[in-house]
Amino acid sequence: VVLKNLAGRDLVSIEDLSVSEIQTVFSVADYMKGITKRSSEFCEGKIMATLFYEPSTRTRLSHEVAITRLGGHAIGFANARKSSTSKGETIADTVRMADIYSDIIVIRHPREGAAMIAAEFANVPVINAGDGAHEHPTQALIALYTIQKKKGNVKDLKVGMLGDLKFGRTVHSLSQALANFGAKLILISPKGLEAPTYLIHKLKSKFGTDITQNHLISKAIKNLDVLYVTRIQRERFASEAEYLSFKGSYVVNQRLLRGAKEDMLIMHPLPRVNEIDYSVDKDRRAIYFEQAANSVPVRMAIVVLLLGSVERLPIKPHVEHKLPTRNQKIPKKTYKGGKCLNPRCVSLCEPYVEPEFYKIREDPPLFSCIYCEHEYTPEQLTW
Ligand code: NCD
């Protein structure tokens, strides 16, 4: 990939990047690792707008650090209640303003598909920093980078993903990236919090991924090369009672880890609540804080590449695989009308957004929402 390949593009879904583009991001991240604690001039004068409609510590701060260390500046809001959203402004109009004020937009929003809407209304690159329970591509790249550094190669690694796989957006992006790199996936969740069917369909049909799904970590742990733990996403449940019924249903502690390989990596996107016992922090295999430290160089790499500020980067380009990306995708026919049944879908709340679906299977017909990817039969959509 020529380094300029990513200039001006959006990172809305992990599908936006091919394998070799991801390798390019990682080569640039290797270089950025050496300069995370000092200032540089790669993005001098560039402004990043961070529009955070949901709480964040790491994602917002590390994006702001990234642009600052690259010689640019960050503007934005960390709390939508303090923005004009509280007066009823739509995502489209807020994004139009950020587009005027800045050179790159980072958005986090509780609605699935919100970042896609932002990318539609902005001319500058848009980074999805989490859209509801849907995707969180930069967080996936950070985890994949960490795994590749630690293990050398991702192909054929047995990666266990533990926890709330239904609502955990980092899992939704990371599982696709891992699949694209040839890893084997072992999905372990409490009953009721399994990965969404659209994701399982995609992992199997697009990547031919070897997937095992189960409910018991104690059984699965002994074969794993990586254990990626996630918290139960309390804020996504319809009621507190429903959340409480899952709370504490799995805990990674020293007793459990006795059954694991000596060199199994224990990872977590953070924040952790109670799913990894604090005593595990001392375990050599626990690398979640190192993983979090990689967020700065990886995000510096993403920002510099999307901004196209690459002239002075001392990086060798990668050979391109012929994988289509969202930005280069052949336009697929869509079907308008109906109503998405996912209560968190952006198409339900933004007045200018019309529900729209891809037909992802002919016989029997199956449709998928272009915003949140939830799947429906024609009867469910009642055209
Ligand atoms: C994750 C997120 O916001 O989706 N956190 C992060 O970005 N590091 C995971 C989570 O909140 O559980």
Short mmCIF file of C-alpha atoms and ligand atoms in Angstrom, two decimals:
data_model
loop_
_atom_site.label_atom_id
_atom_site.label_comp_id
_atom_site.label_asym_id
_atom_site.label_seq_id
_atom_site.Cartn_x
_atom_site.Cartn_y
_atom_site.Cartn_z
CA VAL A 1 0.00 0.00 0.00
CA VAL A 2 1.29 3.41 -0.79
CA LEU A 3 1.13 5.45 2.40
CA LYS A 4 -1.16 7.94 0.68
CA ASN A 5 -3.76 5.20 0.19
CA LEU A 6 -5.56 6.07 3.41
CA ALA A 7 -5.50 9.84 3.00
CA GLY A 8 -8.94 11.41 3.25
CA ARG A 9 -10.67 8.13 4.09
CA ASP A 10 -12.96 7.30 7.00
CA LEU A 11 -12.52 4.59 9.61
CA VAL A 12 -16.13 3.77 10.41
CA SER A 13 -15.89 -0.02 10.40
CA ILE A 14 -12.96 -2.38 10.69
CA GLU A 15 -14.07 -3.54 7.22
CA ASP A 16 -12.81 -0.23 5.86
CA LEU A 17 -9.23 -1.55 6.03
CA SER A 18 -7.62 -4.39 4.10
CA VAL A 19 -5.00 -6.64 5.69
CA SER A 20 -2.14 -4.76 4.08
CA GLU A 21 -3.61 -1.39 5.06
CA ILE A 22 -3.73 -2.62 8.65
CA GLN A 23 -0.09 -3.73 8.35
CA THR A 24 0.73 -0.24 7.10
CA VAL A 25 -0.98 1.27 10.15
CA PHE A 26 1.14 -1.05 12.33
CA SER A 27 4.41 -0.12 10.62
CA VAL A 28 3.63 3.55 11.19
CA ALA A 29 2.65 2.73 14.80
CA ASP A 30 6.07 1.08 15.31
CA TYR A 31 7.67 4.34 14.29
CA MET A 32 5.26 6.42 16.42
CA LYS A 33 6.14 4.31 19.47
CA GLY A 34 9.47 6.09 19.53
CA ILE A 35 7.93 9.56 19.65
CA THR A 36 4.85 9.23 21.90
CA LYS A 37 6.45 11.32 24.63
CA ARG A 38 7.61 14.22 22.53
CA SER A 39 6.20 16.64 20.03
CA SER A 40 6.53 16.26 16.28
CA GLU A 41 5.37 18.23 13.28
CA PHE A 42 3.70 15.61 11.11
CA CYS A 43 0.25 17.17 11.51
CA GLU A 44 1.26 20.72 12.29
CA GLY A 45 -1.70 23.08 12.38
CA LYS A 46 -4.26 20.30 11.97
CA ILE A 47 -7.34 20.32 14.19
CA MET A 48 -9.16 17.24 15.46
CA ALA A 49 -12.77 17.52 16.64
CA THR A 50 -13.71 14.95 19.29
CA LEU A 51 -17.50 14.59 19.53
CA PHE A 52 -18.18 12.32 22.50
CA TYR A 53 -21.85 11.62 23.20
CA GLU A 54 -20.91 8.81 25.60
CA PRO A 55 -18.45 8.51 28.51
CA SER A 56 -14.81 7.82 27.71
CA THR A 57 -11.41 7.99 29.37
CA ARG A 58 -8.89 6.23 27.13
CA THR A 59 -10.40 6.67 23.72
CA ARG A 60 -10.90 10.42 23.89
CA LEU A 61 -7.71 11.23 25.77
CA SER A 62 -5.51 9.04 23.58
CA HIS A 63 -6.93 10.56 20.39
CA GLU A 64 -6.27 14.02 21.82
CA VAL A 65 -2.75 13.04 22.85
CA ALA A 66 -2.19 11.58 19.38
CA ILE A 67 -3.07 14.76 17.51
CA THR A 68 -1.18 16.91 20.05
CA ARG A 69 2.03 14.84 19.79
CA LEU A 70 1.71 15.06 16.01
CA GLY A 71 1.80 18.85 16.25
CA GLY A 72 -1.93 19.52 15.93
CA HIS A 73 -4.74 20.47 18.31
CA ALA A 74 -7.95 18.97 19.64
CA ILE A 75 -11.31 20.68 20.12
CA GLY A 76 -14.66 19.12 21.02
CA PHE A 77 -16.94 17.99 23.79
CA ALA A 78 -16.75 15.12 26.25
CA ASN A 79 -20.35 15.45 27.28
CA ALA A 80 -23.15 15.94 24.75
CA ARG A 81 -25.34 17.59 27.42
CA LYS A 82 -23.01 20.58 27.18
CA SER A 83 -23.33 20.70 23.37
CA SER A 84 -26.28 21.83 21.25
CA THR A 85 -27.45 18.22 21.16
CA SER A 86 -29.28 19.13 24.36
CA LYS A 87 -31.20 21.74 22.31
CA GLY A 88 -32.24 19.06 19.83
CA GLU A 89 -29.54 19.38 17.19
CA THR A 90 -29.13 16.33 14.96
CA ILE A 91 -25.93 14.38 14.38
CA ALA A 92 -25.81 15.64 10.79
CA ASP A 93 -25.91 19.31 11.76
CA THR A 94 -23.38 18.97 14.59
CA VAL A 95 -21.06 17.10 12.24
CA ARG A 96 -21.46 19.78 9.55
CA MET A 97 -20.09 22.30 12.05
CA ALA A 98 -17.19 20.06 13.14
CA ASP A 99 -16.44 19.61 9.44
CA ILE A 100 -16.11 23.37 9.02
CA TYR A 101 -13.98 23.83 12.14
CA SER A 102 -11.61 20.87 11.87
CA ASP A 103 -9.52 18.55 9.69
CA ILE A 104 -10.56 15.22 11.22
CA ILE A 105 -13.54 14.12 13.34
CA VAL A 106 -13.61 11.47 16.07
CA ILE A 107 -17.12 10.53 17.13
CA ARG A 108 -18.56 8.28 19.86
CA HIS A 109 -22.33 7.91 20.02
CA PRO A 110 -24.83 5.52 21.65
CA ARG A 111 -26.66 4.96 18.35
CA GLU A 112 -25.53 2.17 16.03
CA GLY A 113 -24.65 3.63 12.64
CA ALA A 114 -24.03 7.15 14.02
CA ALA A 115 -20.43 7.22 12.75
CA MET A 116 -21.63 6.18 9.31
CA ILE A 117 -24.03 9.14 9.32
CA ALA A 118 -21.17 11.40 10.43
CA ALA A 119 -18.99 10.17 7.55
CA GLU A 120 -21.81 10.89 5.15
CA PHE A 121 -22.14 14.51 6.28
CA ALA A 122 -18.45 15.34 6.75
CA ASN A 123 -15.89 15.92 4.03
CA VAL A 124 -13.00 15.46 6.44
CA PRO A 125 -12.07 11.94 7.63
CA VAL A 126 -14.28 10.46 10.36
CA ILE A 127 -13.04 7.99 12.97
CA ASN A 128 -15.63 5.83 14.71
CA ALA A 129 -14.74 5.81 18.41
CA GLY A 130 -17.68 3.53 19.21
CA ASP A 131 -21.25 3.52 17.82
CA GLY A 132 -23.54 1.93 20.39
CA ALA A 133 -23.06 -1.82 20.57
CA HIS A 134 -21.94 -1.96 16.96
CA GLU A 135 -18.23 -1.28 16.30
CA HIS A 136 -15.09 0.29 17.70
CA PRO A 137 -12.46 -0.21 14.99
CA THR A 138 -9.51 1.71 16.50
CA GLN A 139 -9.78 -0.27 19.73
CA ALA A 140 -9.64 -3.45 17.65
CA LEU A 141 -6.51 -2.26 15.88
CA ILE A 142 -4.83 -1.58 19.22
CA ALA A 143 -5.57 -5.11 20.43
CA LEU A 144 -4.50 -6.70 17.13
CA TYR A 145 -1.27 -4.68 17.13
CA THR A 146 -0.55 -5.83 20.69
CA ILE A 147 -1.21 -9.48 19.81
CA GLN A 148 1.00 -9.28 16.73
CA LYS A 149 3.85 -7.70 18.73
CA LYS A 150 3.62 -10.33 21.46
CA LYS A 151 3.03 -13.43 19.34
CA GLY A 152 4.79 -12.50 16.11
CA ASN A 153 2.00 -13.88 13.97
CA VAL A 154 -1.77 -13.93 14.32
CA LYS A 155 -2.52 -16.73 11.87
CA ASP A 156 -3.92 -19.88 13.55
CA LEU A 157 -3.77 -18.38 17.05
CA LYS A 158 -6.63 -19.56 19.23
CA VAL A 159 -8.23 -16.41 20.55
CA GLY A 160 -10.90 -16.66 23.23
CA MET A 161 -13.29 -13.73 23.52
CA LEU A 162 -15.02 -13.75 26.88
CA GLY A 163 -17.96 -11.76 28.20
CA ASP A 164 -20.72 -9.63 26.80
CA LEU A 165 -20.33 -10.52 23.14
CA LYS A 166 -23.81 -9.24 22.35
CA PHE A 167 -23.20 -5.60 23.24
CA GLY A 168 -19.38 -5.47 23.29
CA ARG A 169 -18.50 -3.33 20.29
CA THR A 170 -14.75 -3.89 20.60
CA VAL A 171 -15.40 -7.62 20.15
CA HIS A 172 -17.47 -6.98 17.02
CA SER A 173 -14.61 -5.12 15.36
CA LEU A 174 -11.76 -7.22 16.75
CA SER A 175 -13.30 -10.57 15.80
CA GLN A 176 -13.44 -9.45 12.16
CA ALA A 177 -9.85 -8.19 12.21
CA LEU A 178 -8.64 -11.43 13.80
CA ALA A 179 -10.61 -13.47 11.27
CA ASN A 180 -9.10 -11.45 8.43
CA PHE A 181 -5.64 -12.30 9.83
CA GLY A 182 -6.49 -16.02 10.03
CA ALA A 183 -7.00 -16.51 13.78
CA LYS A 184 -9.36 -19.13 15.23
CA LEU A 185 -12.10 -17.74 17.45
CA ILE A 186 -13.55 -19.24 20.62
CA LEU A 187 -16.53 -17.13 21.70
CA ILE A 188 -17.46 -17.58 25.36
CA SER A 189 -20.41 -15.70 26.83
CA PRO A 190 -23.13 -16.10 29.42
CA LYS A 191 -26.34 -17.52 27.89
CA GLY A 192 -28.21 -14.57 26.41
CA LEU A 193 -25.13 -12.46 25.67
CA GLU A 194 -23.90 -14.34 22.59
CA ALA A 195 -22.45 -12.50 19.60
CA PRO A 196 -25.12 -11.16 17.21
CA THR A 197 -26.12 -13.44 14.34
CA TYR A 198 -25.07 -10.90 11.69
CA LEU A 199 -21.53 -11.08 13.05
CA ILE A 200 -21.40 -14.88 13.12
CA HIS A 201 -22.77 -14.97 9.56
CA LYS A 202 -20.15 -12.50 8.38
CA LEU A 203 -17.25 -14.21 10.14
CA LYS A 204 -18.18 -17.50 8.54
CA SER A 205 -19.18 -16.37 5.06
CA LYS A 206 -16.62 -13.62 4.49
CA PHE A 207 -13.57 -15.11 6.19
CA GLY A 208 -14.47 -18.80 6.56
CA THR A 209 -13.44 -18.44 10.20
CA ASP A 210 -13.11 -21.44 12.47
CA ILE A 211 -15.52 -20.45 15.30
CA THR A 212 -16.47 -22.30 18.46
CA GLN A 213 -19.16 -20.87 20.71
CA ASN A 214 -19.65 -21.93 24.31
CA HIS A 215 -20.70 -20.77 27.74
CA LEU A 216 -17.95 -22.09 29.99
CA ILE A 217 -14.56 -20.41 30.25
CA SER A 218 -13.20 -23.10 32.59
CA LYS A 219 -13.55 -25.65 29.77
CA ALA A 220 -12.20 -23.46 26.98
CA ILE A 221 -9.23 -21.84 28.69
CA LYS A 222 -6.61 -24.57 28.43
CA ASN A 223 -6.18 -24.31 24.65
CA LEU A 224 -6.17 -20.53 24.30
CA ASP A 225 -3.23 -18.42 23.09
CA VAL A 226 -5.07 -15.20 23.90
CA LEU A 227 -7.95 -14.48 26.28
CA TYR A 228 -9.70 -11.20 25.46
CA VAL A 229 -12.00 -10.29 28.35
CA THR A 230 -14.78 -7.70 28.21
CA ARG A 231 -17.09 -6.15 30.76
CA ILE A 232 -20.84 -6.58 30.76
CA GLN A 233 -22.09 -3.47 28.97
CA ARG A 234 -24.46 -2.25 31.66
CA GLU A 235 -25.57 0.84 29.73
CA ARG A 236 -26.96 -1.22 26.84
CA PHE A 237 -29.52 -3.27 28.80
CA ALA A 238 -33.21 -2.47 28.66
CA SER A 239 -33.39 -2.53 32.47
CA GLU A 240 -31.09 -2.59 35.49
CA ALA A 241 -32.72 -5.87 36.57
CA GLU A 242 -31.66 -7.48 33.31
CA TYR A 243 -28.08 -6.29 33.82
CA LEU A 244 -28.07 -7.60 37.39
CA SER A 245 -29.08 -11.04 36.15
CA PHE A 246 -25.74 -11.25 34.28
CA LYS A 247 -23.52 -9.32 36.70
CA GLY A 248 -20.67 -11.40 38.07
CA SER A 249 -21.45 -14.38 35.83
CA TYR A 250 -17.73 -14.83 34.98
CA VAL A 251 -14.54 -13.74 36.73
CA VAL A 252 -10.97 -14.27 35.61
CA ASN A 253 -8.97 -15.07 38.73
CA GLN A 254 -5.80 -16.95 39.61
CA ARG A 255 -7.66 -20.19 40.14
CA LEU A 256 -9.06 -20.10 36.60
CA LEU A 257 -5.67 -19.15 35.18
CA ARG A 258 -4.03 -22.23 36.64
CA GLY A 259 -5.62 -24.12 33.78
CA ALA A 260 -4.23 -21.78 31.10
CA LYS A 261 -1.08 -21.91 28.97
CA GLU A 262 2.09 -20.34 30.42
CA ASP A 263 2.23 -17.83 27.57
CA MET A 264 -1.48 -17.07 27.13
CA LEU A 265 -2.06 -13.33 26.80
CA ILE A 266 -4.75 -11.84 29.04
CA MET A 267 -6.24 -8.77 27.39
CA HIS A 268 -9.07 -6.31 28.06
CA PRO A 269 -10.07 -3.07 26.30
CA LEU A 270 -10.78 -1.51 29.73
CA PRO A 271 -12.54 -0.24 31.75
CA ARG A 272 -12.63 -3.35 33.91
CA VAL A 273 -15.37 -3.63 36.49
CA ASN A 274 -15.13 -6.98 38.27
CA GLU A 275 -14.48 -9.46 35.49
CA ILE A 276 -10.70 -9.60 36.07
CA ASP A 277 -9.63 -9.95 39.69
CA TYR A 278 -7.02 -7.39 40.77
CA SER A 279 -4.68 -10.19 41.83
CA VAL A 280 -4.33 -11.08 38.12
CA ASP A 281 -2.59 -7.75 37.43
CA LYS A 282 0.67 -9.22 38.78
CA ASP A 283 0.47 -12.22 36.45
CA ARG A 284 3.10 -12.04 33.65
CA ARG A 285 0.39 -12.93 31.16
CA ALA A 286 -1.76 -9.89 32.00
CA ILE A 287 -0.98 -7.29 29.35
CA TYR A 288 -4.06 -5.03 29.42
CA PHE A 289 -2.15 -1.98 30.60
CA GLU A 290 0.49 -2.50 27.94
CA GLN A 291 -2.37 -2.89 25.46
CA ALA A 292 -3.79 0.45 26.65
CA ALA A 293 -0.35 2.08 26.26
CA ASN A 294 -0.36 1.03 22.60
CA SER A 295 -3.44 3.18 22.05
CA VAL A 296 -1.31 6.30 21.59
CA PRO A 297 1.10 5.07 18.86
CA VAL A 298 -1.66 3.19 17.02
CA ARG A 299 -3.98 6.22 17.07
CA MET A 300 -1.09 8.50 16.03
CA ALA A 301 -0.59 6.18 13.05
CA ILE A 302 -4.28 6.18 12.13
CA VAL A 303 -4.53 9.97 12.39
CA VAL A 304 -1.38 10.67 10.39
CA LEU A 305 -2.49 8.27 7.63
CA LEU A 306 -6.09 9.52 7.38
CA LEU A 307 -4.80 13.10 7.31
CA GLY A 308 -2.34 12.10 4.61
CA SER A 309 0.53 13.81 6.46
CA VAL A 310 2.97 11.12 5.40
CA GLU A 311 5.65 12.84 3.29
CA ARG A 312 8.27 12.73 6.02
CA LEU A 313 7.44 9.30 7.45
CA PRO A 314 10.36 6.89 7.19
CA ILE A 315 8.13 3.85 6.45
CA LYS A 316 8.30 1.21 3.75
CA PRO A 317 4.96 0.54 2.04
CA HIS A 318 3.32 -2.91 2.01
CA VAL A 319 2.16 -4.95 -0.94
CA GLU A 320 -1.59 -4.56 -1.46
CA HIS A 321 -3.92 -7.55 -1.25
CA LYS A 322 -6.97 -7.21 -3.42
CA LEU A 323 -9.54 -6.94 -0.65
CA PRO A 324 -12.30 -4.41 -1.20
CA THR A 325 -12.77 -1.87 1.53
CA ARG A 326 -15.88 0.13 2.35
CA ASN A 327 -14.40 3.25 0.79
CA GLN A 328 -13.65 1.47 -2.46
CA LYS A 329 -16.68 -0.81 -2.31
CA ILE A 330 -18.70 -1.44 -5.41
CA PRO A 331 -22.02 0.24 -4.55
CA LYS A 332 -24.49 -2.43 -3.51
CA LYS A 333 -28.18 -2.15 -4.27
CA THR A 334 -30.20 -1.11 -1.25
CA TYR A 335 -33.87 -1.38 -0.39
CA LYS A 336 -35.64 1.52 1.27
CA GLY A 337 -38.69 1.40 3.49
CA GLY A 338 -39.60 -0.83 6.40
CA LYS A 339 -38.23 -0.13 9.83
CA CYS A 340 -35.14 -1.41 11.59
CA LEU A 341 -36.18 -3.34 14.70
CA ASN A 342 -32.97 -2.70 16.62
CA PRO A 343 -33.94 -0.12 19.28
CA ARG A 344 -30.41 1.34 19.24
CA CYS A 345 -30.24 1.88 15.46
CA VAL A 346 -29.52 5.44 14.34
CA SER A 347 -32.21 5.15 11.66
CA LEU A 348 -34.89 5.31 14.39
CA CYS A 349 -33.98 8.68 15.82
CA GLU A 350 -32.46 10.96 13.19
CA PRO A 351 -35.35 12.51 11.22
CA TYR A 352 -33.51 12.75 7.87
CA VAL A 353 -32.38 9.10 7.88
CA GLU A 354 -34.49 6.67 5.91
CA PRO A 355 -34.29 2.99 6.86
CA GLU A 356 -32.25 1.17 4.23
CA PHE A 357 -31.30 -2.48 3.83
CA TYR A 358 -28.97 -4.69 1.83
CA LYS A 359 -30.22 -8.02 0.58
CA ILE A 360 -27.51 -10.31 1.89
CA ARG A 361 -29.09 -13.61 0.84
CA GLU A 362 -31.46 -14.58 -1.95
CA ASP A 363 -32.90 -17.91 -0.88
CA PRO A 364 -34.49 -17.65 1.61
CA PRO A 365 -34.22 -13.86 1.43
CA LEU A 366 -32.43 -12.06 4.25
CA PHE A 367 -31.92 -8.32 4.65
CA SER A 368 -29.39 -6.39 6.72
CA CYS A 369 -29.73 -2.79 7.96
CA ILE A 370 -27.04 -0.66 6.29
CA TYR A 371 -26.51 1.23 9.58
CA CYS A 372 -26.48 -1.37 12.35
CA GLU A 373 -26.22 -4.61 10.30
CA HIS A 374 -29.07 -6.35 12.16
CA GLU A 375 -30.65 -8.99 9.95
CA TYR A 376 -34.31 -9.44 8.99
CA THR A 377 -36.54 -11.65 6.93
CA PRO A 378 -38.93 -9.79 4.55
CA GLU A 379 -41.84 -10.61 6.92
CA GLN A 380 -40.09 -8.88 9.80
CA LEU A 381 -39.64 -5.75 7.74
CA THR A 382 -43.23 -5.66 6.45
CA TRP A 383 -42.39 -3.63 3.35
C1 NCD B 1 -14.55 0.04 25.32
C2 NCD B 1 -15.72 0.79 24.71
O1 NCD B 1 -15.94 1.97 24.98
O2 NCD B 1 -16.40 0.16 23.92
N1 NCD B 1 -13.64 0.85 25.95
C3 NCD B 1 -12.66 1.47 25.26
O3 NCD B 1 -12.88 2.16 24.30
N2 NCD B 1 -11.40 1.29 25.69
C4 NCD B 1 -14.98 -1.11 26.13
C5 NCD B 1 -15.99 -0.92 27.21
O4 NCD B 1 -16.48 0.18 27.46
O5 NCD B 1 -16.30 -1.93 27.86
#
